[in-house]
Amino acid sequence: MEGSSGGRSYSPSPTILVIGGGIAGLGAAQRLCRHHCFRNLRLLEATDRCGGRIRSESAFGGVVEIGAHWIHGPSKQNPVFQLALEYGLLGEKEMSEENQLIEVGGHPGLPSVSFSSSGKDVNLKLVEDVAHLFYTLLDQTREFLHMTETPVASVGEFLKESINRHMSEWTEDEETKNLKLSILNTFFNLECCVSGSHSMDLVALGPFGEYATLPGLDCTFTEGYEGLTNCMMTSLPKNVILFNKPVKTIHWNGSFRAEHSPKERFPVQVECEDGQTFPAHHVIVTVPLGFLKEKMATFFSPQLPRRKTEVIRRLGFGTNNKIFLEFEEPFWEPDCQQIQVVWEDTSPFNDVRAELQDIWFQKLVGFIVLPPKESTHVLCGFIAGNESEFMETLSDEEVRSSLTQVLRRITGNPQLSGPRSILRSRWHSAPYTRGSYSYVAVGSSGDDVDTLAQPLPPDPLSTKLQVLFAGEATHRTFYSTTHGALLSGWREADRLIGLYDLEAQQHKFKL
């Protein structure tokens, strides 16, 4: 092999490192291990488990999802669904042809019951009408796709301007009009959970329509989503994965020696927090965008090209957390699946100016009812944005106490027994994640997602690929999803496979 980083002769078995054991990293590793060329592969995982933002925990007599909850669009085009089928992880209902053909347009279902902050039930017909308006307008955002200029910068501004026009046609009394605005505010907050953003004013209007949905009624894993990543992990050869190996710096564009092969030079060397180093020909980086935003200045040496650092700064990455509440007795009806919470006197047009301590819980959009287990009843609440990140700083008891007061208020029952225990996610505080998932923020575009996905060095003609990028934030149409993450891992594995298949052919031709 040549001793410079500028190129190297044909190697039948390159050394490859995958950074991160989420579904993107596992997908890349699994695909490469199945190819005859790639025998020298290691996956470095910072924590003591694989799965990344797929994380299932045993709790409340069953399994709950701390991270990814659903397979979004479980149908033939969805690789996560196909893999789950392959591993036998889905029930008959989830596998049914009927389930796969349902078109929901990527929108959450309507609530079974809607409670207002004054303790009254909100008329479900009114909720349905408001939902129809909100999602009709949300679907209209697709009209701005590929426009060089949009009338406003963000999805939030577009929705508010459109709602403003509709309001002139509302004929109800003032109280009902105000209630409609409060219901709309809940749908705005729900869309923040879907987008992983603090506000829809931060989500860019032009590229919003590029996000693609797949057919199929969203479904869950009975035994936990992590069963999928566990199956992927156990399919890999022994000793491929190294746990508790956080990476400190990826040194690239260099010429590094390996102890086991002193004559050979490697263009990349990965330095771990514990001081151990791993030379490699190629590194696939699958760490979350939130981590890159915080660490990119020290994570790469030399630093990333300016074009790359700019897109990392521009693209959005926010927090969506879950709060699980366990009750001895349910206060909801047996057939209830989803509870909506509407805070009266709120509106998408009002900027809330109050201390987070006093109002954080108002960002909670409601709860889904988890399937009941013997003698335990669990609600799972969703909360996004700054309020969600503030919630992470509170103690379990503070969260439990606040939400007990909220539940007493919305049910109109001051004697309601609070939850006997709680469990919650804290994705913003997680040091190797720093949030939940990505969105295309105002000032960024789908092209930025593609730039994030481009390998280094930027000119692949002058030297071999050294650093490759995968993860949900690198998929232009499926960002924020597990299937986007998996496809991105496969994409980078295929990039290397293509490179070596081509080299093998050229080598054969020379012989």
PDB file of N, CA, C and O in Angstrom, residues 6 457-465:
ATOM      1  N   GLY A   6      -3.175  10.341   0.016  1.00  0.00           N
ATOM      2  CA  GLY A   6      -3.726  10.780  -1.267  1.00  0.00           C
ATOM      3  C   GLY A   6      -4.283   9.650  -2.101  1.00  0.00           C
ATOM      4  O   GLY A   6      -4.904   9.865  -3.118  1.00  0.00           O
ATOM      5  N   PRO A 457     -13.097  12.995   1.983  1.00  0.00           N
ATOM      6  CA  PRO A 457     -12.950  14.372   1.525  1.00  0.00           C
ATOM      7  C   PRO A 457     -14.021  14.739   0.498  1.00  0.00           C
ATOM      8  O   PRO A 457     -14.576  13.857  -0.165  1.00  0.00           O
ATOM      9  N   PRO A 458     -14.279  16.068   0.341  1.00  0.00           N
ATOM     10  CA  PRO A 458     -15.358  16.488  -0.543  1.00  0.00           C
ATOM     11  C   PRO A 458     -15.112  16.167  -2.014  1.00  0.00           C
ATOM     12  O   PRO A 458     -16.044  16.072  -2.777  1.00  0.00           O
ATOM     13  N   ASP A 459     -13.849  16.003  -2.399  1.00  0.00           N
ATOM     14  CA  ASP A 459     -13.558  15.648  -3.779  1.00  0.00           C
ATOM     15  C   ASP A 459     -13.120  14.182  -3.842  1.00  0.00           C
ATOM     16  O   ASP A 459     -11.945  13.855  -3.671  1.00  0.00           O
ATOM     17  N   PRO A 460     -14.069  13.277  -4.090  1.00  0.00           N
ATOM     18  CA  PRO A 460     -13.745  11.844  -4.041  1.00  0.00           C
ATOM     19  C   PRO A 460     -12.807  11.391  -5.164  1.00  0.00           C
ATOM     20  O   PRO A 460     -12.278  10.293  -5.130  1.00  0.00           O
ATOM     21  N   LEU A 461     -12.575  12.252  -6.172  1.00  0.00           N
ATOM     22  CA  LEU A 461     -11.696  11.854  -7.276  1.00  0.00           C
ATOM     23  C   LEU A 461     -10.231  11.911  -6.870  1.00  0.00           C
ATOM     24  O   LEU A 461      -9.395  11.185  -7.401  1.00  0.00           O
ATOM     25  N   SER A 462      -9.912  12.798  -5.886  1.00  0.00           N
ATOM     26  CA  SER A 462      -8.508  12.979  -5.544  1.00  0.00           C
ATOM     27  C   SER A 462      -8.021  11.959  -4.513  1.00  0.00           C
ATOM     28  O   SER A 462      -6.851  11.739  -4.366  1.00  0.00           O
ATOM     29  N   THR A 463      -8.930  11.376  -3.790  1.00  0.00           N
ATOM     30  CA  THR A 463      -8.533  10.428  -2.742  1.00  0.00           C
ATOM     31  C   THR A 463      -9.706   9.511  -2.421  1.00  0.00           C
ATOM     32  O   THR A 463     -10.839   9.790  -2.803  1.00  0.00           O
ATOM     33  N   LYS A 464      -9.444   8.451  -1.735  1.00  0.00           N
ATOM     34  CA  LYS A 464     -10.519   7.526  -1.394  1.00  0.00           C
ATOM     35  C   LYS A 464     -11.431   8.122  -0.315  1.00  0.00           C
ATOM     36  O   LYS A 464     -11.015   8.937   0.486  1.00  0.00           O
ATOM     37  N   LEU A 465     -12.669   7.646  -0.294  1.00  0.00           N
ATOM     38  CA  LEU A 465     -13.613   8.099   0.737  1.00  0.00           C
ATOM     39  C   LEU A 465     -13.061   7.742   2.118  1.00  0.00           C
ATOM     40  O   LEU A 465     -12.618   6.624   2.343  1.00  0.00           O
TER      41      LEU A 465
END
